Amino acid sequence: MKLLLLLASLGLQLASTHAHVHNTTYNNPILPGWHSDPSCTLVPEWNNTFFCTTSSFLAFPGCPVFASTDLVHWDLISNALNRPAQLPQIQTSTNAQMLGIFASTLRYRNGTFYLITAWLDTDNKGVEIVLFTTTNPYDDNAWTNAFQIQNPLGAIDPDLFWDDDGSVIMAISGSPIKASYIDLTTGNASEPFDLWNGTGYNNQEGPHLYKKDGYYYLLIAEGGTELHHSSTIARSESIKGPWGSSPHNPLVSARYTDRYFQTVGHSDLFQDAAGNWWGVALATRAGPALYNESIYPMGRETVLYPVSWPTGDWPLADQVMGEMSGPLPPKTSKVSSGPTFKGEPDVVDFTPGSSFPKHWVFWRAPAKPESFTISPPGHPNTLRLTASRANLTGDASFKAPDGLTLLARRQTNTLFEFSVDVHPGFYKSQGDEIGVTAFLHQDHHIDLGIVFMKESSYSKGGLTFRCRATDSDATGSILPSPVVTPVPSSWLSEPIRLSIRAENSTHYQLSAAAAARPHQSKLLATFTAALISGPDVFTGTLLGVYATTNGGNQSMEGYVSRWRYTPVAQQIDYDNFVRS
Ligand SMILES: *[C@@H]1O[C@H](CO)[C@@H](O)[C@H](O)[C@H]1NC(C)=O
Ligand SMILES: *[C@@H]1O[C@H](CO)[C@@H](O)[C@H](O)[C@H]1NC(C)=O
Ligand SMILES: *[C@@H]1O[C@H](CO)[C@@H](O)[C@H](O)[C@H]1NC(C)=O
Ligand SMILES: *[C@@H]1O[C@H](CO)[C@@H](O)[C@H](O)[C@H]1NC(C)=O
Ligand SMILES: *[C@@H]1O[C@H](CO)[C@@H](O)[C@H](O)[C@H]1NC(C)=O
Ligand SMILES: *[C@@H]1O[C@H](CO)[C@@H](O)[C@H](O)[C@H]1NC(C)=O
Ligand SMILES: *[C@@H]1O[C@H](CO)[C@@H](O)[C@H](O)[C@H]1NC(C)=O
Ligand SMILES: *[C@@H]1O[C@H](CO)[C@@H](O)[C@H](O)[C@H]1NC(C)=O
Ligand SMILES: *[C@@H]1O[C@H](CO)[C@@H](O)[C@H](O)[C@H]1NC(C)=O
């Protein structure tokens, strides 16, 4: 038995001295669609599985955790933030749009997974650092409530690093990047000390500390999360400095290039079981010209790049492209038996007893969970939506606890088709509306609704298709006028299929059909993706259904069914579309 163990461990050592023998190609992004600020780690104790998390802002469930054994096939295995009781503010105190859960760090130590992150909201003007832990990352319920860690500087992007003596260091954003010793049992943080100023770009953030060959390494993001973004690295023999910048900085960046993958930065580094190093970063697909026109509706996505890091030397990385090659671990198709995430279509019929797929999200934790009911009595294979008073924009009186009846998933393909059947009998009063949306946040969305308009300048009265966009930063020229078309009376006795389809990488088509005759669909409007992309927006497009009374105080319920999301193609370079 002992001999076998010895042989097994020799085998492992042999494997690591033979790293880099066999390269294979893969495509970026590895987590397509809105998945920014990735943080990943390999956990040998969990069958050499890689685990990653990304930022989720107001999407709930939040803090998604992905797993893979080959770095190519990823499953969404849990959401660390999945119960409002873990962090009640996600339900009640986030009126603004670009707040919520910011960048996180995911680490594993001695049987426990740690996900440390920053929480921002409108009531608590500061930034809270919160920690979620679990001993089983495959189980939503095993994630703890948020545990608060002191944040002496009120900064974002906490890291988590264990030094050789067991002390725990939390590096954090700042100019220069700072760090505190923290106590994971009390949540106390020491007086912060300075680490590194970076290489001269703005917004030093997203720090991660590593120790290798007797050096502390500090990897940071610089340049802001737009076209000048980058990841840079420094090292020091002491945690207190002095830090020397790598002669090869930036480690990765697309600035001043015309590569299709732009905004590359905010990285994390990790090793695979064979000893090869890898980096993940966020990137935006568009190329600089479309980026400058604000056409990148999927926002910031997660990409993977190979890193070589010889003993005692600086790391070097391959720059991020759509098609890359490196010493990937052997291919596997699926990690868990749970719901998978990448590349899978949604075929959801709301069958009795079913629950929502793990990758579907609400905007904030729903104030009234019963507003989303699968197959209520008498209505099998439907989703009953109870309308929110607020529409997806909300008026000046809108407050988070009022709730928003919106249920969505990420757009994860450049070209896709999304459709839902709406049952037309829902309306009672003027303004009652059920529809589908391409939603970036409450100030940026494209909606195709069926609206009841008793009297209006658009309609003689009755159910009306309305294609309408909201874009708080749009200049008049890009914000289209609503397109309003009466619902044909011959369609009213059966479900109506509403669909949003990416016609190409820059435009969305909104159309409707009688669900019984889907091939006779009517194209209602074509809207530019610029409406749902933009600078200073950290989210990416969600596709979903909503129900609202548009400010009316009446109650309204309606039914939808047959939810489909079909991937069509992924654009990974100017002239390279990979069919799904
Ligand atoms: C590792 O994989 C084996 C075989 O698939 C499985 O039985 C076991 O539960 C896994 N262990 C962990 C910790 O994931
Ligand atoms: C690891 O966890 C075990 C069990 O929880 C504990 O007894 C042990 O002290 C821990 N070791 C370290 C180095 O923290
Ligand atoms: C933790 O910080 C709090 C508030 O600053 C302080 O009252 C408490 O004594 C500290 N606890 C420890 C164990 O240092
Ligand atoms: C960062 O730059 C400032 C201004 O040049 C300098 O005063 C400070 O000492 C630097 N800090 C570190 C940690 O290098
Ligand atoms: C994009 O905008 C930046 C900043 O305004 C400018 O430097 C760059 O030349 C533009 N790139 C293209 C391709 O238009
Ligand atoms: C494999 O890919 C890595 C990363 O690009 C590269 O450094 C290495 O030279 C490649 N090895 C071979 C045998 O091509
Ligand atoms: C509905 O949306 C419109 C347009 O975005 C907005 O002006 C209005 O305030 C919203 N009304 C409610 C009640 O949310
Ligand atoms: C997408 O289609 C629209 C027409 O609906 C067209 O104006 C636009 O140029 C097309 N974009 C691309 C990238 O082909
Ligand atoms: C709905 O109720 C609120 C508060 O009771 C009132 O201010 C508002 O005018 C009502 N709106 C309509 C459309 O009746």
Short mmCIF file of N, CA, C and O in Angstrom, two decimals, residues 111-194:
data_model
loop_
_atom_site.label_atom_id
_atom_site.label_comp_id
_atom_site.label_asym_id
_atom_site.label_seq_id
_atom_site.Cartn_x
_atom_site.Cartn_y
_atom_site.Cartn_z
N GLY A 111 -9.70 22.81 3.39
CA GLY A 111 -11.07 22.29 3.44
C GLY A 111 -12.15 23.33 3.23
O GLY A 111 -13.31 22.99 3.04
N THR A 112 -11.79 24.62 3.23
CA THR A 112 -12.82 25.66 3.13
C THR A 112 -12.58 26.54 1.90
O THR A 112 -11.44 26.90 1.60
N PHE A 113 -13.67 26.86 1.21
CA PHE A 113 -13.65 27.84 0.11
C PHE A 113 -14.01 29.20 0.69
O PHE A 113 -14.96 29.32 1.48
N TYR A 114 -13.26 30.23 0.29
CA TYR A 114 -13.47 31.60 0.76
C TYR A 114 -13.78 32.49 -0.43
O TYR A 114 -13.01 32.51 -1.40
N LEU A 115 -14.88 33.22 -0.37
CA LEU A 115 -15.20 34.18 -1.42
C LEU A 115 -15.35 35.53 -0.72
O LEU A 115 -16.28 35.75 0.06
N ILE A 116 -14.36 36.41 -0.94
CA ILE A 116 -14.37 37.72 -0.29
C ILE A 116 -14.72 38.76 -1.34
O ILE A 116 -14.24 38.69 -2.48
N THR A 117 -15.58 39.71 -1.01
CA THR A 117 -16.05 40.65 -2.01
C THR A 117 -16.44 41.98 -1.37
O THR A 117 -16.40 42.11 -0.15
N ALA A 118 -16.79 42.94 -2.21
CA ALA A 118 -17.20 44.26 -1.71
C ALA A 118 -18.67 44.45 -2.04
O ALA A 118 -19.13 44.12 -3.13
N TRP A 119 -19.39 45.01 -1.09
CA TRP A 119 -20.81 45.31 -1.26
C TRP A 119 -20.99 46.83 -1.19
O TRP A 119 -20.52 47.48 -0.25
N LEU A 120 -21.68 47.40 -2.20
CA LEU A 120 -21.92 48.85 -2.22
C LEU A 120 -23.42 49.07 -2.37
O LEU A 120 -24.07 48.41 -3.19
N ASP A 121 -23.98 49.99 -1.58
CA ASP A 121 -25.38 50.34 -1.80
C ASP A 121 -25.65 51.79 -1.48
O ASP A 121 -24.76 52.51 -1.03
N THR A 122 -26.88 52.22 -1.75
CA THR A 122 -27.18 53.65 -1.62
C THR A 122 -27.43 54.06 -0.18
O THR A 122 -27.33 55.22 0.15
N ASP A 123 -27.82 53.13 0.70
CA ASP A 123 -28.09 53.52 2.08
C ASP A 123 -26.80 53.60 2.86
O ASP A 123 -26.54 54.53 3.60
N ASN A 124 -25.99 52.56 2.66
CA ASN A 124 -24.70 52.51 3.33
C ASN A 124 -23.72 53.16 2.37
O ASN A 124 -23.29 52.55 1.42
N LYS A 125 -23.39 54.41 2.61
CA LYS A 125 -22.60 55.15 1.63
C LYS A 125 -21.20 54.57 1.45
O LYS A 125 -20.57 54.76 0.43
N GLY A 126 -20.73 53.84 2.46
CA GLY A 126 -19.39 53.28 2.33
C GLY A 126 -19.38 51.99 1.55
O GLY A 126 -20.31 51.67 0.83
N VAL A 127 -18.29 51.26 1.67
CA VAL A 127 -18.14 49.98 1.00
C VAL A 127 -17.95 48.95 2.10
O VAL A 127 -17.08 49.11 2.95
N GLU A 128 -18.76 47.92 2.10
CA GLU A 128 -18.59 46.84 3.08
C GLU A 128 -17.80 45.73 2.44
O GLU A 128 -18.07 45.36 1.30
N ILE A 129 -16.85 45.16 3.20
CA ILE A 129 -16.18 43.95 2.72
C ILE A 129 -16.89 42.77 3.39
O ILE A 129 -17.06 42.76 4.61
N VAL A 130 -17.33 41.83 2.57
CA VAL A 130 -18.02 40.66 3.13
C VAL A 130 -17.37 39.38 2.64
O VAL A 130 -16.80 39.32 1.54
N LEU A 131 -17.46 38.37 3.49
CA LEU A 131 -16.84 37.07 3.21
C LEU A 131 -17.91 35.99 3.28
O LEU A 131 -18.70 35.95 4.23
N PHE A 132 -17.97 35.16 2.24
CA PHE A 132 -18.83 33.96 2.26
C PHE A 132 -17.88 32.76 2.28
O PHE A 132 -16.87 32.76 1.57
N THR A 133 -18.21 31.73 3.06
CA THR A 133 -17.37 30.53 3.04
C THR A 133 -18.27 29.30 2.88
O THR A 133 -19.47 29.34 3.15
N THR A 134 -17.62 28.21 2.44
CA THR A 134 -18.35 26.94 2.34
C THR A 134 -17.35 25.79 2.36
O THR A 134 -16.18 25.97 2.00
N THR A 135 -17.83 24.62 2.75
CA THR A 135 -17.01 23.42 2.60
C THR A 135 -17.53 22.57 1.44
O THR A 135 -16.95 21.54 1.12
N ASN A 136 -18.63 23.01 0.80
CA ASN A 136 -19.14 22.31 -0.39
C ASN A 136 -19.62 23.31 -1.44
O ASN A 136 -20.76 23.76 -1.39
N PRO A 137 -18.75 23.64 -2.39
CA PRO A 137 -19.11 24.69 -3.36
C PRO A 137 -20.20 24.26 -4.34
O PRO A 137 -20.67 25.08 -5.12
N TYR A 138 -20.60 22.98 -4.31
CA TYR A 138 -21.65 22.51 -5.23
C TYR A 138 -23.05 22.72 -4.65
O TYR A 138 -24.03 22.42 -5.29
N ASP A 139 -23.11 23.21 -3.40
CA ASP A 139 -24.39 23.30 -2.71
C ASP A 139 -24.68 24.76 -2.33
O ASP A 139 -24.00 25.33 -1.48
N ASP A 140 -25.69 25.35 -2.97
CA ASP A 140 -26.07 26.73 -2.64
C ASP A 140 -26.23 26.93 -1.13
O ASP A 140 -25.76 27.90 -0.56
N ASN A 141 -26.93 25.97 -0.52
CA ASN A 141 -27.29 26.16 0.89
C ASN A 141 -26.09 26.09 1.83
O ASN A 141 -26.19 26.51 2.97
N ALA A 142 -24.98 25.54 1.33
CA ALA A 142 -23.81 25.40 2.22
C ALA A 142 -23.04 26.72 2.36
O ALA A 142 -22.20 26.84 3.24
N TRP A 143 -23.31 27.69 1.48
CA TRP A 143 -22.61 28.98 1.62
C TRP A 143 -23.14 29.73 2.83
O TRP A 143 -24.35 29.80 3.05
N THR A 144 -22.24 30.27 3.62
CA THR A 144 -22.61 30.98 4.86
C THR A 144 -23.26 32.32 4.56
O THR A 144 -23.18 32.83 3.44
N ASN A 145 -23.80 32.93 5.60
CA ASN A 145 -24.22 34.33 5.51
C ASN A 145 -22.98 35.20 5.33
O ASN A 145 -21.87 34.78 5.65
N ALA A 146 -23.20 36.41 4.84
CA ALA A 146 -22.08 37.35 4.67
C ALA A 146 -21.50 37.67 6.04
O ALA A 146 -22.23 37.98 6.98
N PHE A 147 -20.19 37.59 6.15
CA PHE A 147 -19.49 37.91 7.38
C PHE A 147 -18.68 39.17 7.09
O PHE A 147 -17.91 39.23 6.13
N GLN A 148 -18.88 40.19 7.92
CA GLN A 148 -18.26 41.48 7.60
C GLN A 148 -16.80 41.54 8.06
O GLN A 148 -16.48 41.16 9.18
N ILE A 149 -15.95 42.02 7.17
CA ILE A 149 -14.54 42.25 7.47
C ILE A 149 -14.35 43.77 7.50
O ILE A 149 -14.90 44.47 6.63
N GLN A 150 -13.62 44.27 8.49
CA GLN A 150 -13.42 45.73 8.55
C GLN A 150 -12.75 46.22 7.26
O GLN A 150 -11.92 45.53 6.68
N ASN A 151 -13.13 47.44 6.87
CA ASN A 151 -12.62 48.02 5.63
C ASN A 151 -12.12 49.42 5.94
O ASN A 151 -12.79 50.41 5.65
N PRO A 152 -10.93 49.50 6.57
CA PRO A 152 -10.49 50.80 7.11
C PRO A 152 -10.44 51.91 6.06
O PRO A 152 -10.64 53.07 6.39
N LEU A 153 -10.23 51.57 4.79
CA LEU A 153 -10.10 52.60 3.76
C LEU A 153 -11.37 52.76 2.94
O LEU A 153 -11.44 53.60 2.05
N GLY A 154 -12.37 51.95 3.20
CA GLY A 154 -13.59 52.02 2.39
C GLY A 154 -13.30 51.70 0.93
O GLY A 154 -13.93 52.25 0.03
N ALA A 155 -12.36 50.79 0.69
CA ALA A 155 -11.93 50.51 -0.69
C ALA A 155 -12.63 49.25 -1.22
O ALA A 155 -13.30 48.54 -0.48
N ILE A 156 -12.46 49.01 -2.54
CA ILE A 156 -13.09 47.85 -3.19
C ILE A 156 -12.03 46.81 -3.57
O ILE A 156 -10.83 47.04 -3.43
N ASP A 157 -12.47 45.69 -4.11
CA ASP A 157 -11.63 44.63 -4.67
C ASP A 157 -10.71 43.96 -3.64
O ASP A 157 -9.48 43.91 -3.82
N PRO A 158 -11.26 43.40 -2.56
CA PRO A 158 -10.40 42.74 -1.58
C PRO A 158 -9.79 41.46 -2.13
O PRO A 158 -10.43 40.72 -2.87
N ASP A 159 -8.53 41.22 -1.73
CA ASP A 159 -7.85 39.95 -2.04
C ASP A 159 -7.76 39.16 -0.74
O ASP A 159 -8.02 39.69 0.35
N LEU A 160 -7.39 37.90 -0.84
CA LEU A 160 -7.22 37.07 0.35
C LEU A 160 -5.97 36.23 0.12
O LEU A 160 -5.89 35.50 -0.87
N PHE A 161 -4.98 36.41 1.02
CA PHE A 161 -3.70 35.72 0.84
C PHE A 161 -3.20 35.25 2.20
O PHE A 161 -3.22 36.01 3.18
N TRP A 162 -2.81 33.96 2.26
CA TRP A 162 -2.25 33.41 3.49
C TRP A 162 -0.73 33.40 3.38
O TRP A 162 -0.18 32.84 2.42
N ASP A 163 -0.06 34.00 4.34
CA ASP A 163 1.40 33.96 4.35
C ASP A 163 1.86 32.64 4.97
O ASP A 163 1.06 31.90 5.54
N ASP A 164 3.17 32.37 4.86
CA ASP A 164 3.69 31.09 5.33
C ASP A 164 3.42 30.86 6.82
O ASP A 164 3.27 29.73 7.26
N ASP A 165 3.37 31.94 7.59
CA ASP A 165 3.14 31.79 9.03
C ASP A 165 1.65 31.70 9.37
O ASP A 165 1.27 31.72 10.54
N GLY A 166 0.79 31.61 8.35
CA GLY A 166 -0.65 31.48 8.60
C GLY A 166 -1.38 32.80 8.71
O GLY A 166 -2.61 32.84 8.79
N SER A 167 -0.63 33.93 8.75
CA SER A 167 -1.32 35.22 8.84
C SER A 167 -2.04 35.50 7.53
O SER A 167 -1.64 35.03 6.45
N VAL A 168 -3.13 36.27 7.62
CA VAL A 168 -3.99 36.50 6.46
C VAL A 168 -3.90 37.96 6.06
O VAL A 168 -4.06 38.86 6.91
N ILE A 169 -3.61 38.20 4.79
CA ILE A 169 -3.42 39.56 4.29
C ILE A 169 -4.49 39.87 3.27
O ILE A 169 -4.75 39.07 2.36
N MET A 170 -5.12 41.04 3.43
CA MET A 170 -6.14 41.49 2.47
C MET A 170 -5.57 42.70 1.73
O MET A 170 -5.52 43.80 2.28
N ALA A 171 -5.11 42.49 0.51
CA ALA A 171 -4.72 43.63 -0.33
C ALA A 171 -6.01 44.24 -0.87
O ALA A 171 -7.04 43.55 -0.97
N ILE A 172 -5.97 45.53 -1.21
CA ILE A 172 -7.20 46.21 -1.61
C ILE A 172 -6.85 47.35 -2.57
O ILE A 172 -5.71 47.83 -2.59
N SER A 173 -7.83 47.80 -3.36
CA SER A 173 -7.59 48.87 -4.34
C SER A 173 -7.13 50.14 -3.66
O SER A 173 -7.47 50.42 -2.51
N GLY A 174 -6.39 50.95 -4.39
CA GLY A 174 -5.96 52.24 -3.87
C GLY A 174 -4.73 52.70 -4.59
O GLY A 174 -4.09 51.93 -5.29
N SER A 175 -4.42 53.96 -4.43
CA SER A 175 -3.24 54.52 -5.06
C SER A 175 -2.34 55.06 -3.96
O SER A 175 -2.60 56.12 -3.44
N PRO A 176 -1.30 54.32 -3.54
CA PRO A 176 -0.94 52.98 -4.01
C PRO A 176 -1.91 51.91 -3.49
O PRO A 176 -2.69 52.15 -2.60
N ILE A 177 -1.78 50.70 -4.11
CA ILE A 177 -2.48 49.52 -3.59
C ILE A 177 -2.07 49.34 -2.13
O ILE A 177 -0.89 49.48 -1.79
N LYS A 178 -3.05 49.02 -1.27
CA LYS A 178 -2.79 48.89 0.17
C LYS A 178 -3.07 47.45 0.60
O LYS A 178 -3.67 46.67 -0.15
N ALA A 179 -2.69 47.15 1.86
CA ALA A 179 -3.05 45.85 2.44
C ALA A 179 -3.21 45.99 3.93
O ALA A 179 -2.63 46.89 4.55
N SER A 180 -4.02 45.10 4.53
CA SER A 180 -4.18 44.99 5.98
C SER A 180 -4.02 43.53 6.36
O SER A 180 -4.39 42.65 5.57
N TYR A 181 -3.53 43.28 7.55
CA TYR A 181 -3.67 41.95 8.12
C TYR A 181 -5.10 41.83 8.62
O TYR A 181 -5.62 42.78 9.21
N ILE A 182 -5.74 40.72 8.36
CA ILE A 182 -7.11 40.56 8.84
C ILE A 182 -7.23 39.31 9.69
O ILE A 182 -6.43 38.37 9.55
N ASP A 183 -8.21 39.35 10.57
CA ASP A 183 -8.49 38.22 11.46
C ASP A 183 -9.81 37.61 11.00
O ASP A 183 -10.86 38.25 11.10
N LEU A 184 -9.75 36.40 10.46
CA LEU A 184 -10.96 35.80 9.86
C LEU A 184 -11.97 35.36 10.92
O LEU A 184 -13.10 35.04 10.58
N THR A 185 -11.57 35.33 12.20
CA THR A 185 -12.56 34.96 13.22
C THR A 185 -13.30 36.18 13.75
O THR A 185 -14.48 36.10 14.06
N THR A 186 -12.61 37.33 13.85
CA THR A 186 -13.28 38.54 14.36
C THR A 186 -13.69 39.48 13.23
O THR A 186 -14.52 40.37 13.42
N GLY A 187 -13.07 39.35 12.07
CA GLY A 187 -13.32 40.29 10.98
C GLY A 187 -12.51 41.57 11.12
O GLY A 187 -12.68 42.50 10.32
N ASN A 188 -11.62 41.62 12.10
CA ASN A 188 -10.85 42.86 12.29
C ASN A 188 -9.74 42.99 11.26
O ASN A 188 -9.15 42.00 10.84
N ALA A 189 -9.47 44.23 10.88
CA ALA A 189 -8.40 44.52 9.92
C ALA A 189 -7.40 45.46 10.58
O ALA A 189 -7.79 46.38 11.30
N SER A 190 -6.11 45.24 10.31
CA SER A 190 -5.07 46.11 10.88
C SER A 190 -5.04 47.44 10.14
O SER A 190 -5.62 47.58 9.06
N GLU A 191 -4.32 48.39 10.70
CA GLU A 191 -3.99 49.64 10.01
C GLU A 191 -3.38 49.28 8.64
O GLU A 191 -2.46 48.47 8.55
N PRO A 192 -3.92 49.84 7.55
CA PRO A 192 -3.40 49.47 6.22
C PRO A 192 -1.97 49.97 5.99
O PRO A 192 -1.58 50.99 6.56
N PHE A 193 -1.24 49.25 5.19
CA PHE A 193 0.10 49.70 4.78
C PHE A 193 0.16 49.70 3.25
O PHE A 193 -0.62 49.05 2.58
N ASP A 194 1.11 50.50 2.71
CA ASP A 194 1.20 50.68 1.26
C ASP A 194 1.89 49.48 0.61
O ASP A 194 2.86 48.97 1.14
#
